[in-house]
Amino acid sequence: MTQTAHGVEFSQQFSANPKSAEERAAILANPGFGDHFTDHTAVVDYKVDAEGKGGWHSARVEPYGPISLDPSAAVLHYGQEIFEGLKAYRHADGSVWTFRPERNAARLNQSAHRLALPELPEEYFLGAIRELVQADKDWVPSGDGESLYLRPFMIATEAFLGVRAAREVSFRVIASPAGNYFGGELKPVSIWISREYARAGRGGTGAAKCGGNYAASLIAQQEAEAHGCKQVLFLDHYNDDAVEELGGMNVFFVLKDGSLVTPALTGTILEGVTRSSIIQVAKDMGREVAERKITLAEWRDGVASGEIAEVFACGTAAVITPIGVLKDETEFIGSEDAVAGEVTMAIREQILGIQTGTIEDKHGWLTRLA
Ligand SMILES: *Cc1c(COP(=O)(O)O)cnc(C)c1O
């Protein structure tokens, strides 16, 4: 367990009208996901000066509320935006921890690079989440499977309609209490195959965590929901139908010999922190993990022959979700009566246990926030 000193000063302006203890308790009794926000937000601004030198400034915690943007702000026109997602967990002794935040800080900078946004020094990233969680620590739930979801994001705020990288940018973090995603029960979900739409293409922004990728996935997500599916699977359908990922989750296969397969990172897949952690945890359990191409045909044939025993999706929000069915108008792979697989559940318990402090953190993945 590491406790990183961040060394960046954040000024504090506390909310004049925070939610009352009763209001907060009512929200925490049934937090849902992404519906409610804490009393504060952390902000760091960036500006390129007259000499062309850029710098981060005005690191602060301020009351949560609407932000004021010029109508010509670049983010509103050209989508220069990136984000992250991570969680703060309350451990049994009341302390609050987060999971591999330096990974999110590094990924934010990879995304920043791709979207021509300025890189944010790690100490600002870690400082912002620590300062925010300390200001709003009463908002970190303590129930089973509950957490405080942290959403760092960076937007181009410069008022300018010309097409170039913005010279004024804002990095912000907001926080939202998150309930137990599945209410305790982990029922395999049905996934819809997107044949018509891609979320990413070669040379595009698929490996960056940016709002534009989500905007591109929403029409496919609507199609999935219209067919009774929870999420959509994107394939490399111009080539060989290689499996890429869901709109916001990576995919794993458990083979009948107990090894795991996950699609290799090709540039069109987002490298999840959960994905990387599962690879490590599975290896720690003595399992082999292959990062390689796996096509829709191999998925279909593997499930039919029993070569593929379990399939699951993973990401910070839901951690691990078993996949029961993959389908579209012409395809039906799996079974609607599928139950969560044994290996899927064992890996999920390991990851959740490390995050919530009930399983030893051998890799130093936890950072204390409060
Ligand atoms: C965020 C995200 C994931 C999951 O990443 P985690 O770091 O595990 O939360 C997977 N795919 C996409 C497209 C994402 O945006």
Short mmCIF file of C-alpha atoms and ligand atoms in Angstrom, two decimals:
data_model
loop_
_atom_site.label_atom_id
_atom_site.label_comp_id
_atom_site.label_asym_id
_atom_site.label_seq_id
_atom_site.Cartn_x
_atom_site.Cartn_y
_atom_site.Cartn_z
CA MET A 1 0.00 0.00 0.00
CA THR A 2 1.43 3.31 -0.98
CA GLN A 3 0.60 6.73 0.25
CA THR A 4 1.80 9.22 -2.32
CA ALA A 5 2.47 12.73 -1.13
CA HIS A 6 1.22 15.01 -3.88
CA GLY A 7 3.02 18.23 -3.06
CA VAL A 8 0.63 20.52 -4.98
CA GLU A 9 -1.31 23.19 -3.07
CA PHE A 10 -5.06 23.28 -3.64
CA SER A 11 -6.96 26.27 -2.30
CA GLN A 12 -10.24 25.43 -0.58
CA GLN A 13 -13.57 27.13 -0.95
CA PHE A 14 -16.11 25.14 0.98
CA SER A 15 -19.70 24.98 -0.16
CA ALA A 16 -21.97 27.50 1.57
CA ASN A 17 -24.92 25.15 1.24
CA PRO A 18 -23.78 21.52 1.30
CA LYS A 19 -26.47 18.86 1.37
CA SER A 20 -27.70 18.24 4.90
CA ALA A 21 -26.75 15.06 6.72
CA GLU A 22 -30.35 13.86 6.19
CA GLU A 23 -30.29 14.53 2.43
CA ARG A 24 -26.95 12.80 2.13
CA ALA A 25 -28.15 9.81 4.14
CA ALA A 26 -31.21 9.51 1.88
CA ILE A 27 -28.99 9.51 -1.22
CA LEU A 28 -26.50 7.04 0.28
CA ALA A 29 -29.37 4.70 1.19
CA ASN A 30 -30.01 4.25 -2.53
CA PRO A 31 -27.16 5.81 -4.52
CA GLY A 32 -27.77 4.27 -7.96
CA PHE A 33 -25.06 5.19 -10.46
CA GLY A 34 -24.20 8.69 -11.65
CA ASP A 35 -27.40 10.29 -10.39
CA HIS A 36 -26.09 12.26 -7.41
CA PHE A 37 -22.97 14.33 -6.86
CA THR A 38 -21.02 15.39 -3.80
CA ASP A 39 -20.78 18.95 -2.45
CA HIS A 40 -17.45 19.86 -4.06
CA THR A 41 -15.37 19.62 -7.21
CA ALA A 42 -11.60 19.87 -7.79
CA VAL A 43 -10.34 22.10 -10.62
CA VAL A 44 -6.96 22.92 -12.19
CA ASP A 45 -6.77 25.33 -15.13
CA TYR A 46 -4.25 25.53 -17.95
CA LYS A 47 -3.25 28.42 -20.13
CA VAL A 48 -0.64 29.09 -22.80
CA ASP A 49 0.93 32.51 -22.14
CA ALA A 50 2.02 35.20 -24.63
CA GLU A 51 5.43 33.53 -25.01
CA GLY A 52 3.70 30.29 -25.96
CA LYS A 53 4.55 28.58 -22.68
CA GLY A 54 1.77 26.46 -21.18
CA GLY A 55 1.23 25.89 -17.49
CA TRP A 56 -1.28 24.53 -14.98
CA HIS A 57 -2.53 27.00 -12.38
CA SER A 58 -5.28 27.81 -9.85
CA ALA A 59 -5.54 24.31 -8.34
CA ARG A 60 -8.58 24.47 -6.10
CA VAL A 61 -11.49 22.71 -4.48
CA GLU A 62 -14.71 24.66 -4.91
CA PRO A 63 -18.45 24.08 -4.44
CA TYR A 64 -20.04 21.70 -6.95
CA GLY A 65 -22.19 23.54 -9.45
CA PRO A 66 -22.73 24.55 -13.09
CA ILE A 67 -19.63 25.75 -14.92
CA SER A 68 -19.54 28.88 -16.99
CA LEU A 69 -18.21 28.45 -20.54
CA ASP A 70 -18.11 30.84 -23.45
CA PRO A 71 -20.50 29.57 -26.18
CA SER A 72 -17.51 29.43 -28.53
CA ALA A 73 -15.48 27.22 -26.15
CA ALA A 74 -13.63 24.66 -28.27
CA VAL A 75 -15.01 21.64 -26.41
CA LEU A 76 -18.55 22.57 -27.48
CA HIS A 77 -17.62 22.53 -31.17
CA TYR A 78 -14.76 20.15 -31.78
CA GLY A 79 -15.13 17.73 -28.89
CA GLN A 80 -11.69 18.23 -27.39
CA GLU A 81 -12.50 16.28 -24.23
CA ILE A 82 -11.07 13.30 -22.34
CA PHE A 83 -12.03 11.62 -19.10
CA GLU A 84 -11.18 8.97 -16.55
CA GLY A 85 -13.12 6.81 -14.11
CA LEU A 86 -11.96 5.34 -10.81
CA LYS A 87 -13.43 4.63 -7.40
CA ALA A 88 -12.80 5.38 -3.73
CA TYR A 89 -13.59 2.50 -1.36
CA ARG A 90 -14.25 2.71 2.36
CA HIS A 91 -12.44 -0.03 4.26
CA ALA A 92 -13.69 -1.66 7.45
CA ASP A 93 -11.64 0.70 9.67
CA GLY A 94 -13.25 3.76 8.02
CA SER A 95 -10.21 4.72 5.94
CA VAL A 96 -10.73 5.55 2.24
CA TRP A 97 -8.59 4.10 -0.54
CA THR A 98 -8.40 4.12 -4.31
CA PHE A 99 -7.13 1.53 -6.76
CA ARG A 100 -4.15 2.12 -9.08
CA PRO A 101 -4.78 5.86 -9.59
CA GLU A 102 -1.35 6.32 -11.15
CA ARG A 103 -2.63 4.13 -14.00
CA ASN A 104 -5.52 6.49 -14.57
CA ALA A 105 -3.17 9.47 -14.38
CA ALA A 106 -0.92 7.90 -17.03
CA ARG A 107 -3.87 6.98 -19.25
CA LEU A 108 -5.30 10.48 -18.98
CA ASN A 109 -2.01 11.73 -20.40
CA GLN A 110 -2.06 9.19 -23.23
CA SER A 111 -5.56 10.37 -24.06
CA ALA A 112 -4.43 14.01 -23.73
CA HIS A 113 -1.63 13.36 -26.20
CA ARG A 114 -4.04 11.89 -28.78
CA LEU A 115 -6.57 14.72 -28.40
CA ALA A 116 -3.85 17.42 -28.50
CA LEU A 117 -4.61 18.44 -24.93
CA PRO A 118 -1.85 19.31 -22.43
CA GLU A 119 -0.49 16.57 -20.19
CA LEU A 120 -1.31 16.91 -16.51
CA PRO A 121 1.52 16.15 -14.04
CA GLU A 122 0.60 13.11 -11.94
CA GLU A 123 0.78 15.08 -8.67
CA TYR A 124 -2.08 17.29 -9.86
CA PHE A 125 -4.17 14.25 -10.77
CA LEU A 126 -3.55 12.51 -7.44
CA GLY A 127 -3.79 15.79 -5.53
CA ALA A 128 -7.16 16.62 -7.07
CA ILE A 129 -8.74 13.28 -6.20
CA ARG A 130 -7.28 13.30 -2.68
CA GLU A 131 -8.38 16.87 -1.94
CA LEU A 132 -11.86 16.23 -3.29
CA VAL A 133 -12.31 12.98 -1.39
CA GLN A 134 -11.06 14.60 1.82
CA ALA A 135 -13.53 17.48 1.42
CA ASP A 136 -16.38 15.04 0.69
CA LYS A 137 -15.29 12.01 2.71
CA ASP A 138 -18.71 11.63 4.33
CA TRP A 139 -19.98 10.81 0.84
CA VAL A 140 -17.96 7.60 0.55
CA PRO A 141 -20.50 4.81 1.14
CA SER A 142 -19.63 1.84 3.31
CA GLY A 143 -22.14 -0.77 2.11
CA ASP A 144 -21.19 -3.99 0.36
CA GLY A 145 -20.16 -3.29 -3.24
CA GLU A 146 -20.59 0.48 -2.78
CA SER A 147 -18.02 3.16 -3.54
CA LEU A 148 -17.55 6.80 -4.47
CA TYR A 149 -17.12 6.97 -8.25
CA LEU A 150 -14.57 9.61 -9.28
CA ARG A 151 -14.80 11.22 -12.69
CA PRO A 152 -11.75 13.27 -13.71
CA PHE A 153 -12.10 15.04 -17.07
CA MET A 154 -10.33 17.63 -19.19
CA ILE A 155 -12.03 20.08 -21.54
CA ALA A 156 -10.87 22.73 -24.02
CA THR A 157 -12.31 25.96 -22.61
CA GLU A 158 -10.71 28.48 -24.97
CA ALA A 159 -13.22 30.76 -26.70
CA PHE A 160 -12.13 30.43 -30.31
CA LEU A 161 -13.77 28.90 -33.40
CA GLY A 162 -10.64 28.31 -35.46
CA VAL A 163 -9.64 24.68 -35.74
CA ARG A 164 -6.53 24.10 -33.65
CA ALA A 165 -5.62 22.73 -30.25
CA ALA A 166 -7.03 24.99 -27.54
CA ARG A 167 -4.70 27.14 -25.46
CA GLU A 168 -7.01 27.23 -22.47
CA VAL A 169 -8.06 24.01 -20.82
CA SER A 170 -9.64 22.93 -17.57
CA PHE A 171 -9.11 19.70 -15.62
CA ARG A 172 -11.88 18.83 -13.20
CA VAL A 173 -12.91 16.02 -10.90
CA ILE A 174 -16.46 15.31 -9.77
CA ALA A 175 -17.60 12.49 -7.48
CA SER A 176 -20.77 10.44 -7.36
CA PRO A 177 -21.75 7.79 -4.79
CA ALA A 178 -22.24 4.43 -6.51
CA GLY A 179 -24.41 1.60 -5.28
CA ASN A 180 -23.91 -2.09 -5.69
CA TYR A 181 -24.24 -2.35 -9.46
CA PHE A 182 -26.09 -5.65 -9.39
CA GLY A 183 -27.84 -5.57 -6.05
CA GLY A 184 -25.74 -8.52 -4.90
CA GLU A 185 -26.85 -10.89 -7.65
CA LEU A 186 -24.61 -11.32 -10.67
CA LYS A 187 -26.80 -12.35 -13.57
CA PRO A 188 -25.14 -12.85 -16.96
CA VAL A 189 -26.12 -10.20 -19.48
CA SER A 190 -27.05 -10.40 -23.16
CA ILE A 191 -24.88 -8.44 -25.58
CA TRP A 192 -25.84 -7.16 -29.04
CA ILE A 193 -23.40 -7.34 -31.96
CA SER A 194 -22.91 -4.01 -33.71
CA ARG A 195 -22.66 -4.82 -37.44
CA GLU A 196 -23.25 -1.38 -38.85
CA TYR A 197 -21.39 0.89 -36.46
CA ALA A 198 -17.84 1.07 -35.17
CA ARG A 199 -16.76 3.02 -32.08
CA ALA A 200 -13.19 3.35 -33.33
CA GLY A 201 -11.11 2.83 -36.43
CA ARG A 202 -7.46 2.35 -37.25
CA GLY A 203 -5.53 5.53 -36.48
CA GLY A 204 -8.55 6.95 -34.67
CA THR A 205 -9.18 7.61 -31.00
CA GLY A 206 -10.21 4.12 -29.85
CA ALA A 207 -7.29 3.79 -27.43
CA ALA A 208 -8.03 7.21 -25.88
CA LYS A 209 -10.73 7.67 -23.26
CA CYS A 210 -12.67 10.47 -24.90
CA GLY A 211 -16.30 11.47 -25.00
CA GLY A 212 -16.33 11.24 -28.80
CA ASN A 213 -15.91 7.47 -28.67
CA TYR A 214 -18.95 7.24 -26.45
CA ALA A 215 -20.94 9.54 -28.71
CA ALA A 216 -20.09 7.19 -31.60
CA SER A 217 -21.27 4.17 -29.61
CA LEU A 218 -24.65 5.47 -28.46
CA ILE A 219 -26.63 4.65 -31.61
CA ALA A 220 -25.39 1.06 -31.41
CA GLN A 221 -26.23 1.03 -27.69
CA GLN A 222 -29.79 2.15 -28.53
CA GLU A 223 -30.06 -0.68 -31.06
CA ALA A 224 -28.85 -3.12 -28.37
CA GLU A 225 -31.43 -1.90 -25.87
CA ALA A 226 -34.20 -2.11 -28.48
CA HIS A 227 -33.32 -5.81 -28.75
CA GLY A 228 -33.33 -6.41 -25.01
CA CYS A 229 -29.55 -6.34 -24.65
CA LYS A 230 -27.58 -4.53 -21.95
CA GLN A 231 -24.58 -3.54 -24.05
CA VAL A 232 -23.12 -3.73 -27.51
CA LEU A 233 -20.04 -5.57 -28.80
CA PHE A 234 -17.87 -3.89 -31.40
CA LEU A 235 -16.00 -6.03 -33.93
CA ASP A 236 -13.38 -5.28 -36.55
CA HIS A 237 -16.00 -5.94 -39.17
CA TYR A 238 -14.06 -4.54 -42.13
CA ASN A 239 -11.56 -7.36 -41.71
CA ASP A 240 -12.16 -10.65 -39.94
CA ASP A 241 -14.69 -9.80 -37.23
CA ALA A 242 -12.01 -9.76 -34.54
CA VAL A 243 -13.60 -9.05 -31.17
CA GLU A 244 -12.71 -5.59 -29.90
CA GLU A 245 -14.71 -4.57 -26.82
CA LEU A 246 -18.03 -3.30 -25.52
CA GLY A 247 -18.89 0.41 -25.54
CA GLY A 248 -17.12 0.88 -22.21
CA MET A 249 -15.82 -2.51 -21.07
CA ASN A 250 -13.12 -4.96 -22.15
CA VAL A 251 -13.86 -8.64 -22.81
CA PHE A 252 -12.32 -11.88 -21.47
CA PHE A 253 -12.79 -15.55 -22.36
CA VAL A 254 -12.12 -18.43 -19.98
CA LEU A 255 -11.13 -21.56 -21.90
CA LYS A 256 -11.94 -25.06 -20.72
CA ASP A 257 -8.30 -25.61 -19.66
CA GLY A 258 -8.70 -22.69 -17.21
CA SER A 259 -6.58 -20.21 -19.17
CA LEU A 260 -7.81 -16.77 -20.19
CA VAL A 261 -7.86 -14.96 -23.52
CA THR A 262 -8.47 -11.26 -24.06
CA PRO A 263 -8.19 -9.31 -27.33
CA ALA A 264 -4.71 -7.86 -27.86
CA LEU A 265 -4.44 -4.07 -27.80
CA THR A 266 -4.51 -3.02 -31.43
CA GLY A 267 -5.04 0.71 -31.14
CA THR A 268 -8.81 0.48 -31.43
CA ILE A 269 -9.26 -0.96 -27.93
CA LEU A 270 -9.14 1.01 -24.68
CA GLU A 271 -6.63 -0.44 -22.22
CA GLY A 272 -8.70 -0.88 -19.07
CA VAL A 273 -7.12 -0.74 -15.62
CA THR A 274 -9.49 -3.57 -14.69
CA ARG A 275 -8.27 -5.54 -17.74
CA SER A 276 -4.60 -5.13 -16.70
CA SER A 277 -5.44 -6.04 -13.10
CA ILE A 278 -7.34 -9.17 -14.15
CA ILE A 279 -4.38 -10.29 -16.26
CA GLN A 280 -2.13 -9.96 -13.18
CA VAL A 281 -4.59 -11.57 -10.74
CA ALA A 282 -5.20 -14.50 -13.10
CA LYS A 283 -1.44 -15.04 -13.42
CA ASP A 284 -1.13 -14.86 -9.61
CA MET A 285 -3.72 -17.66 -9.48
CA GLY A 286 -1.48 -19.73 -11.75
CA ARG A 287 -3.56 -19.22 -14.87
CA GLU A 288 -2.19 -18.54 -18.31
CA VAL A 289 -3.40 -15.39 -20.01
CA ALA A 290 -3.12 -14.81 -23.76
CA GLU A 291 -3.54 -11.36 -25.28
CA ARG A 292 -4.32 -12.22 -28.87
CA LYS A 293 -6.81 -11.88 -31.67
CA ILE A 294 -10.07 -13.74 -31.14
CA THR A 295 -12.72 -13.61 -33.85
CA LEU A 296 -16.49 -13.86 -33.72
CA ALA A 297 -16.17 -17.27 -35.46
CA GLU A 298 -13.88 -18.53 -32.68
CA TRP A 299 -16.36 -17.28 -30.06
CA ARG A 300 -19.25 -19.05 -31.83
CA ASP A 301 -17.35 -22.32 -32.39
CA GLY A 302 -15.70 -22.24 -28.97
CA VAL A 303 -18.98 -21.92 -27.09
CA ALA A 304 -20.54 -24.64 -29.27
CA SER A 305 -17.67 -27.09 -28.70
CA GLY A 306 -17.16 -26.24 -25.03
CA GLU A 307 -13.65 -24.91 -25.70
CA ILE A 308 -14.83 -21.55 -24.32
CA ALA A 309 -16.28 -22.12 -20.86
CA GLU A 310 -16.99 -18.56 -19.67
CA VAL A 311 -17.11 -15.05 -21.12
CA PHE A 312 -17.12 -11.83 -19.13
CA ALA A 313 -16.77 -8.08 -19.54
CA CYS A 314 -14.81 -5.82 -17.19
CA GLY A 315 -14.43 -2.16 -16.27
CA THR A 316 -14.25 0.05 -13.21
CA ALA A 317 -17.98 0.75 -12.90
CA ALA A 318 -19.25 -2.84 -12.81
CA VAL A 319 -15.87 -4.58 -12.15
CA ILE A 320 -16.82 -7.88 -13.83
CA THR A 321 -20.05 -8.76 -15.62
CA PRO A 322 -20.62 -12.29 -16.93
CA ILE A 323 -21.84 -12.48 -20.53
CA GLY A 324 -24.54 -15.09 -21.12
CA VAL A 325 -25.62 -14.40 -24.69
CA LEU A 326 -24.12 -12.70 -27.74
CA LYS A 327 -26.60 -12.11 -30.53
CA ASP A 328 -28.01 -10.13 -33.42
CA GLU A 329 -30.58 -10.87 -36.15
CA THR A 330 -28.57 -13.80 -37.50
CA GLU A 331 -26.46 -14.92 -34.55
CA PHE A 332 -27.24 -16.47 -31.16
CA ILE A 333 -24.27 -17.62 -29.09
CA GLY A 334 -24.66 -18.88 -25.51
CA SER A 335 -27.77 -19.40 -23.43
CA GLU A 336 -30.30 -17.21 -21.70
CA ASP A 337 -30.16 -19.57 -18.71
CA ALA A 338 -26.40 -19.17 -18.27
CA VAL A 339 -25.16 -18.61 -14.73
CA ALA A 340 -22.01 -16.72 -13.71
CA GLY A 341 -18.95 -18.94 -14.27
CA GLU A 342 -16.73 -20.17 -11.45
CA VAL A 343 -13.51 -18.62 -12.76
CA THR A 344 -15.30 -15.34 -13.50
CA MET A 345 -16.55 -15.22 -9.91
CA ALA A 346 -13.19 -16.18 -8.39
CA ILE A 347 -11.38 -13.41 -10.27
CA ARG A 348 -14.09 -10.93 -9.41
CA GLU A 349 -13.78 -11.77 -5.71
CA GLN A 350 -10.01 -11.27 -5.83
CA ILE A 351 -10.26 -7.85 -7.47
CA LEU A 352 -13.09 -6.67 -5.22
CA GLY A 353 -11.30 -8.05 -2.15
CA ILE A 354 -8.13 -6.11 -2.93
CA GLN A 355 -10.11 -2.94 -3.62
CA THR A 356 -12.12 -3.16 -0.42
CA GLY A 357 -9.22 -4.23 1.81
CA THR A 358 -10.30 -7.79 2.63
CA ILE A 359 -7.58 -9.44 0.49
CA GLU A 360 -3.89 -8.60 0.79
CA ASP A 361 -2.68 -5.94 -1.67
CA LYS A 362 0.47 -7.71 -2.83
CA HIS A 363 1.15 -5.43 -5.76
CA GLY A 364 0.83 -2.10 -3.94
CA TRP A 365 -2.27 -1.18 -5.95
CA LEU A 366 -4.00 0.82 -3.21
CA THR A 367 -3.45 4.48 -2.38
CA ARG A 368 -4.93 5.99 0.75
CA LEU A 369 -7.06 9.09 0.16
CA ALA A 370 -8.55 9.78 3.59
C1 LIG B 1 -13.07 3.11 -19.45
C2 LIG B 1 -13.22 2.09 -20.53
C3 LIG B 1 -12.97 0.71 -20.30
C4 LIG B 1 -12.65 0.15 -18.94
O1 LIG B 1 -11.50 0.70 -18.37
P1 LIG B 1 -11.25 0.57 -16.80
O2 LIG B 1 -10.00 1.33 -16.59
O3 LIG B 1 -11.13 -0.87 -16.51
O4 LIG B 1 -12.43 1.18 -16.14
C5 LIG B 1 -13.07 -0.15 -21.38
N1 LIG B 1 -13.42 0.30 -22.60
C6 LIG B 1 -13.67 1.60 -22.84
C7 LIG B 1 -14.06 2.02 -24.20
C8 LIG B 1 -13.58 2.53 -21.81
O5 LIG B 1 -13.85 3.81 -22.07
#
